[in-house]
PDB file of C-alpha atoms in Angstrom:
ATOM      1  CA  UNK B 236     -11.166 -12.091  33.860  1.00  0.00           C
ATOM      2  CA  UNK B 237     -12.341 -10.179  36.730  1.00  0.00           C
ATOM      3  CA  UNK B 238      -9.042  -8.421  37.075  1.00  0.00           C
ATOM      4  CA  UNK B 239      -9.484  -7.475  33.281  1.00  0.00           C
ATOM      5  CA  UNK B 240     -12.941  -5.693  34.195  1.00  0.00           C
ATOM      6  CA  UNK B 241     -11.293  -3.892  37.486  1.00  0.00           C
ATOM      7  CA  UNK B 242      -8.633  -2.456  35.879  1.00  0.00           C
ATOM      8  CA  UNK B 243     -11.023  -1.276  32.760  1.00  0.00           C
ATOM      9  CA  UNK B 244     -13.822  -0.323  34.888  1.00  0.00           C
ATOM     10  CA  UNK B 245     -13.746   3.964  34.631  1.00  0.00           C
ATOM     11  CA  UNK B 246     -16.797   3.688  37.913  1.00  0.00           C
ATOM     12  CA  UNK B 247     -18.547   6.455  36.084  1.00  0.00           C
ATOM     13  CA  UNK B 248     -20.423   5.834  32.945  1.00  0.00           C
ATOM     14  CA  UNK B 249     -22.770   2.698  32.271  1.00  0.00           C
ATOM     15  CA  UNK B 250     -20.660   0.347  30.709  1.00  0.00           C
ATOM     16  CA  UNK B 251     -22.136  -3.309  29.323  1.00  0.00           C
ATOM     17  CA  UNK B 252     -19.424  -6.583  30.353  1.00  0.00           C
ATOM     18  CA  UNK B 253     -20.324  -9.357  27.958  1.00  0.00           C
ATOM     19  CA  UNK B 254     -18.689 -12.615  29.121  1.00  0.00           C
ATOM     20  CA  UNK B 255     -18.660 -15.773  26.940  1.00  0.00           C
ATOM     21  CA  UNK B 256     -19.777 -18.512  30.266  1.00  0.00           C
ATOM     22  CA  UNK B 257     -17.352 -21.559  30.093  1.00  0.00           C
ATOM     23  CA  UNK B 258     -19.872 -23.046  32.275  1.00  0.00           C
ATOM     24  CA  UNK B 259     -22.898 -24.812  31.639  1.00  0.00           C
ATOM     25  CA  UNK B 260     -24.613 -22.837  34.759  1.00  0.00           C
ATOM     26  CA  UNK B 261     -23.849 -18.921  33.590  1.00  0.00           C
ATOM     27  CA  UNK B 262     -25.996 -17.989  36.570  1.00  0.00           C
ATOM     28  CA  UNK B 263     -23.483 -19.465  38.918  1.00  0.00           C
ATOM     29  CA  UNK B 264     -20.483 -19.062  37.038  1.00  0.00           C
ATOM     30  CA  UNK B 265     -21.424 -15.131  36.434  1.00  0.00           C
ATOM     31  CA  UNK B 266     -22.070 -14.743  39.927  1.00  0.00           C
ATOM     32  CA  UNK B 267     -18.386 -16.117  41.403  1.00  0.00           C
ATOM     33  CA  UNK B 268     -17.249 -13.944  38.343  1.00  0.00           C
ATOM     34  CA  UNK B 269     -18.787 -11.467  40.292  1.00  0.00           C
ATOM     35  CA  UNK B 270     -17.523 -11.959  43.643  1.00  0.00           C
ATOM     36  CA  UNK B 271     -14.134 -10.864  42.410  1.00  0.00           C
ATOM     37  CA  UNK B 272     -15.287  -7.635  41.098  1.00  0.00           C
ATOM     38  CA  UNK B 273     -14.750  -4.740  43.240  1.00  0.00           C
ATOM     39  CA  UNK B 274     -16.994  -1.621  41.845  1.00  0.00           C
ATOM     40  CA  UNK B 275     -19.669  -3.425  39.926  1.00  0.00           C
ATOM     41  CA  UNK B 276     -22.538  -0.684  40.368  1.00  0.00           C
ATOM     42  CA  UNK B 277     -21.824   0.800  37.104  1.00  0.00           C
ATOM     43  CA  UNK B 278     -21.769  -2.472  35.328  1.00  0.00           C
ATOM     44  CA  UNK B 279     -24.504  -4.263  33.558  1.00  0.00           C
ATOM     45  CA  UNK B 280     -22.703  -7.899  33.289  1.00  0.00           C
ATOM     46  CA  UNK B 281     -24.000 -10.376  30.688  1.00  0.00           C
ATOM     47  CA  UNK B 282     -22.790 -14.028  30.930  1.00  0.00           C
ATOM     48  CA  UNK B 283     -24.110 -15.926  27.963  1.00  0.00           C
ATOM     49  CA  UNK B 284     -23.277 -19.036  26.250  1.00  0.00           C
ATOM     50  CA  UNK B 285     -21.902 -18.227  22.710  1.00  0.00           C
ATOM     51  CA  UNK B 286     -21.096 -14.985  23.204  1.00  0.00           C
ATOM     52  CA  UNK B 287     -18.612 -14.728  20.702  1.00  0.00           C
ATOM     53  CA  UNK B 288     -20.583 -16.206  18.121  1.00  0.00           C
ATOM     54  CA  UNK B 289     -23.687 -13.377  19.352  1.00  0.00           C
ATOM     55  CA  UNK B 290     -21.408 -10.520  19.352  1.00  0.00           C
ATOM     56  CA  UNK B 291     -18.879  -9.273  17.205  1.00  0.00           C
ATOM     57  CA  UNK B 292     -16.808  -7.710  19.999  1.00  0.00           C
ATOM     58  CA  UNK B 293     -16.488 -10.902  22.121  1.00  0.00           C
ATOM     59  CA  UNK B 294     -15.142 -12.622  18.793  1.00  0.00           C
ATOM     60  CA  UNK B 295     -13.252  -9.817  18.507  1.00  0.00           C
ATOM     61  CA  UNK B 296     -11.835 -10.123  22.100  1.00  0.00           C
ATOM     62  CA  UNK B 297     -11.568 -13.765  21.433  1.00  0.00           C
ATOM     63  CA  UNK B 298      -9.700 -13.462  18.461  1.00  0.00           C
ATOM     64  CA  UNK B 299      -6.963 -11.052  20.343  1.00  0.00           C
ATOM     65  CA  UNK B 300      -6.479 -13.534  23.568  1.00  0.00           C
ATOM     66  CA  UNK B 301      -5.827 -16.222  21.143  1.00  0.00           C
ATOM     67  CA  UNK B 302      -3.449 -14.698  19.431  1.00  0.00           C
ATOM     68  CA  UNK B 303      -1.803 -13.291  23.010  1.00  0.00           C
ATOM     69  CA  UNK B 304      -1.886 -16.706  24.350  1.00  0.00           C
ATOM     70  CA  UNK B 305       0.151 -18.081  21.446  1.00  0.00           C
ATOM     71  CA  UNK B 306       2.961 -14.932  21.814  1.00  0.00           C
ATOM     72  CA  UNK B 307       3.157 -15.900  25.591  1.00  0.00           C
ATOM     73  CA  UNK B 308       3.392 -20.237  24.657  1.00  0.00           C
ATOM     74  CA  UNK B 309       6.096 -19.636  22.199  1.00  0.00           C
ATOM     75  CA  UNK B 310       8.112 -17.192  24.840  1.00  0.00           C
ATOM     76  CA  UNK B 311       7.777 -20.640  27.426  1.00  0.00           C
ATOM     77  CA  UNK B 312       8.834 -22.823  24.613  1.00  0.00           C
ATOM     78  CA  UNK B 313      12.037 -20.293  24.066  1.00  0.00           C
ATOM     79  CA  UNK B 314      12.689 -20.713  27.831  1.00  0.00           C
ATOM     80  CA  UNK B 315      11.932 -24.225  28.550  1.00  0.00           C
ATOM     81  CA  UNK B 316      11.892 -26.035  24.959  1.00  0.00           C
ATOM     82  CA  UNK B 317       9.428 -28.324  24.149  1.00  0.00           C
ATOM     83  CA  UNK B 318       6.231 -27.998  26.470  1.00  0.00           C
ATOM     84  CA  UNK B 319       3.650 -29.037  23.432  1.00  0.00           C
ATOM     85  CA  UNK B 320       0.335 -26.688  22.206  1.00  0.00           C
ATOM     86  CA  UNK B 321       0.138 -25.716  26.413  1.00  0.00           C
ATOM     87  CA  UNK B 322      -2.963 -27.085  26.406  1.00  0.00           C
ATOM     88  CA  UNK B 323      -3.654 -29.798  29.241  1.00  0.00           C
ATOM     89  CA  UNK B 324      -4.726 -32.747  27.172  1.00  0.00           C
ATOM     90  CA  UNK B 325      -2.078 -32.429  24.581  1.00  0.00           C
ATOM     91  CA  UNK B 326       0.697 -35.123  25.871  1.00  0.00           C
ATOM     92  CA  UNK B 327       3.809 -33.213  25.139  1.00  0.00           C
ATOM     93  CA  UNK B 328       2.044 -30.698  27.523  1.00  0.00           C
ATOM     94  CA  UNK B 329       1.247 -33.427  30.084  1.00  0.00           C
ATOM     95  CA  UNK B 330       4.764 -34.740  29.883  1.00  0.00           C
ATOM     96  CA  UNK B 331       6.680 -31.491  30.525  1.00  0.00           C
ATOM     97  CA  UNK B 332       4.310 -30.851  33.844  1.00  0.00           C
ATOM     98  CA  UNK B 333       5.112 -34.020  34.641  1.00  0.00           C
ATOM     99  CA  UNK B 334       8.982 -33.868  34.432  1.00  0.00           C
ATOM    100  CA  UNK B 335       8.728 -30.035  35.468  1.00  0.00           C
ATOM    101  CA  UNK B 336       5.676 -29.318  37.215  1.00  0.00           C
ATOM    102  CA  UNK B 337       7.523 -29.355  40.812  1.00  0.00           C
ATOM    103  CA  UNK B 338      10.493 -27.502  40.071  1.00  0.00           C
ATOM    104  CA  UNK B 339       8.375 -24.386  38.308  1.00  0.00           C
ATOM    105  CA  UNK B 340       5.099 -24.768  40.350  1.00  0.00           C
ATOM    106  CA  UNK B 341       5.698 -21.132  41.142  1.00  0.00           C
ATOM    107  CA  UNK B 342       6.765 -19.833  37.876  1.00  0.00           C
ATOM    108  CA  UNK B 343       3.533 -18.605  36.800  1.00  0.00           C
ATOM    109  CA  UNK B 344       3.260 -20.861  33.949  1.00  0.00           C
ATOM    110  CA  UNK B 345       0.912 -23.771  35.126  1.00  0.00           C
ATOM    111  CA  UNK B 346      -2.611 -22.904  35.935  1.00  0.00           C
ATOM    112  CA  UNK B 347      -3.286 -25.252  39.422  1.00  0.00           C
ATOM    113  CA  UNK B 348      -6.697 -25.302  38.789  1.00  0.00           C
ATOM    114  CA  UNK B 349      -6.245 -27.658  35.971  1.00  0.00           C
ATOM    115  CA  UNK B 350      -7.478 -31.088  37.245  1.00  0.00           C
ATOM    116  CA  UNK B 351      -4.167 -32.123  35.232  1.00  0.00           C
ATOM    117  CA  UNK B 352      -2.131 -30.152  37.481  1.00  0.00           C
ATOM    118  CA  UNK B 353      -4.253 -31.392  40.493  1.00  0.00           C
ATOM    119  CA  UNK B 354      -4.271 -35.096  39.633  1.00  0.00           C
ATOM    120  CA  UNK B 355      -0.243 -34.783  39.709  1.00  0.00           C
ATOM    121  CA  UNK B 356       0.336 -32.808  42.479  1.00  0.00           C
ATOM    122  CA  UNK B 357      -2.606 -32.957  44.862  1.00  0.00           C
ATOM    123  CA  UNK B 358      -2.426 -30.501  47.945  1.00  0.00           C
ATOM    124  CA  UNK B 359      -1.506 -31.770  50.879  1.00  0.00           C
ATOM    125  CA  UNK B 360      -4.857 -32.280  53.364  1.00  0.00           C
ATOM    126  CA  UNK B 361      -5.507 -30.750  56.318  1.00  0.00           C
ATOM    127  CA  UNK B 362      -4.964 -32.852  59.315  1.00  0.00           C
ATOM    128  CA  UNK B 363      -7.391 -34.385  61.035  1.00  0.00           C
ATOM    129  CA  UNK B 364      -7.999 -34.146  64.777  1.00  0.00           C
ATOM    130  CA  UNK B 365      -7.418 -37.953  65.284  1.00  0.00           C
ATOM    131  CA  UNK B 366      -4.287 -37.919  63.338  1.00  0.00           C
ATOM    132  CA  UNK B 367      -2.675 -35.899  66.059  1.00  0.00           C
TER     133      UNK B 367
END
């Protein structure tokens, strides 16, 4: 999302960022959202539970990412066949990270932060002292 805003962001006129939280704490979650900005001083950022439902743009916005995110599943199924909806709890989903979660790990297709992802493949942790 941040990456959205920097390459939108003109850095000259006033421009209002609404952001739909998917957090329960939108003061937290809007400030790591903006950590990752880099020229914020022209922004006035609003993160707000229900956004799209509040304003017609978000839905709008919504609406359009849906309907992206669908284009780019049914590319992946062309590729790789049957990978379900995409979505982590559907089990077709689960099963194809399962049987091909290793071999495309850097394929761009897998979000990691998924605690799906993470309870199949946990990273390796750091050594300790004592283990050495």
């Amino acid at each position: 999302m941040a990456q959205v805003i920097n390459k939108l962001n003109k850095k000259k006129e006033k421009t209002t960022v609404i952001v739909d939280c998917p957090s329960v704490n939108t003061e937290s979650w809007q400030a790591k959202l903006e950590s990752f900005i880099d020229f914020k001083e022209n922004l006035i950022i609003k993160c707000e539970h229900k956004a799209d439902f509040n304003h017609p743009v978000v839905s709008a916005a919504s609406i359009l990412a849906k309907v992206e995110r669908e284009e780019q599943v049914a590319k992946i199924k062309e590729k790789y066949g049957n990978i379900g909806s995409g979505y982590p709890s559907d089990p077709s989903t689960k099963e194809f990270l399962k049987s091909q979660g290793k071999n495309l790990a850097d394929s761009g297709i897998f979000r990691k932060s998924w605690a799906t992802w993470q309870a199949l493949f946990p990273e390796k942790s750091q050594k300790k002292l004592q283990d050495y």
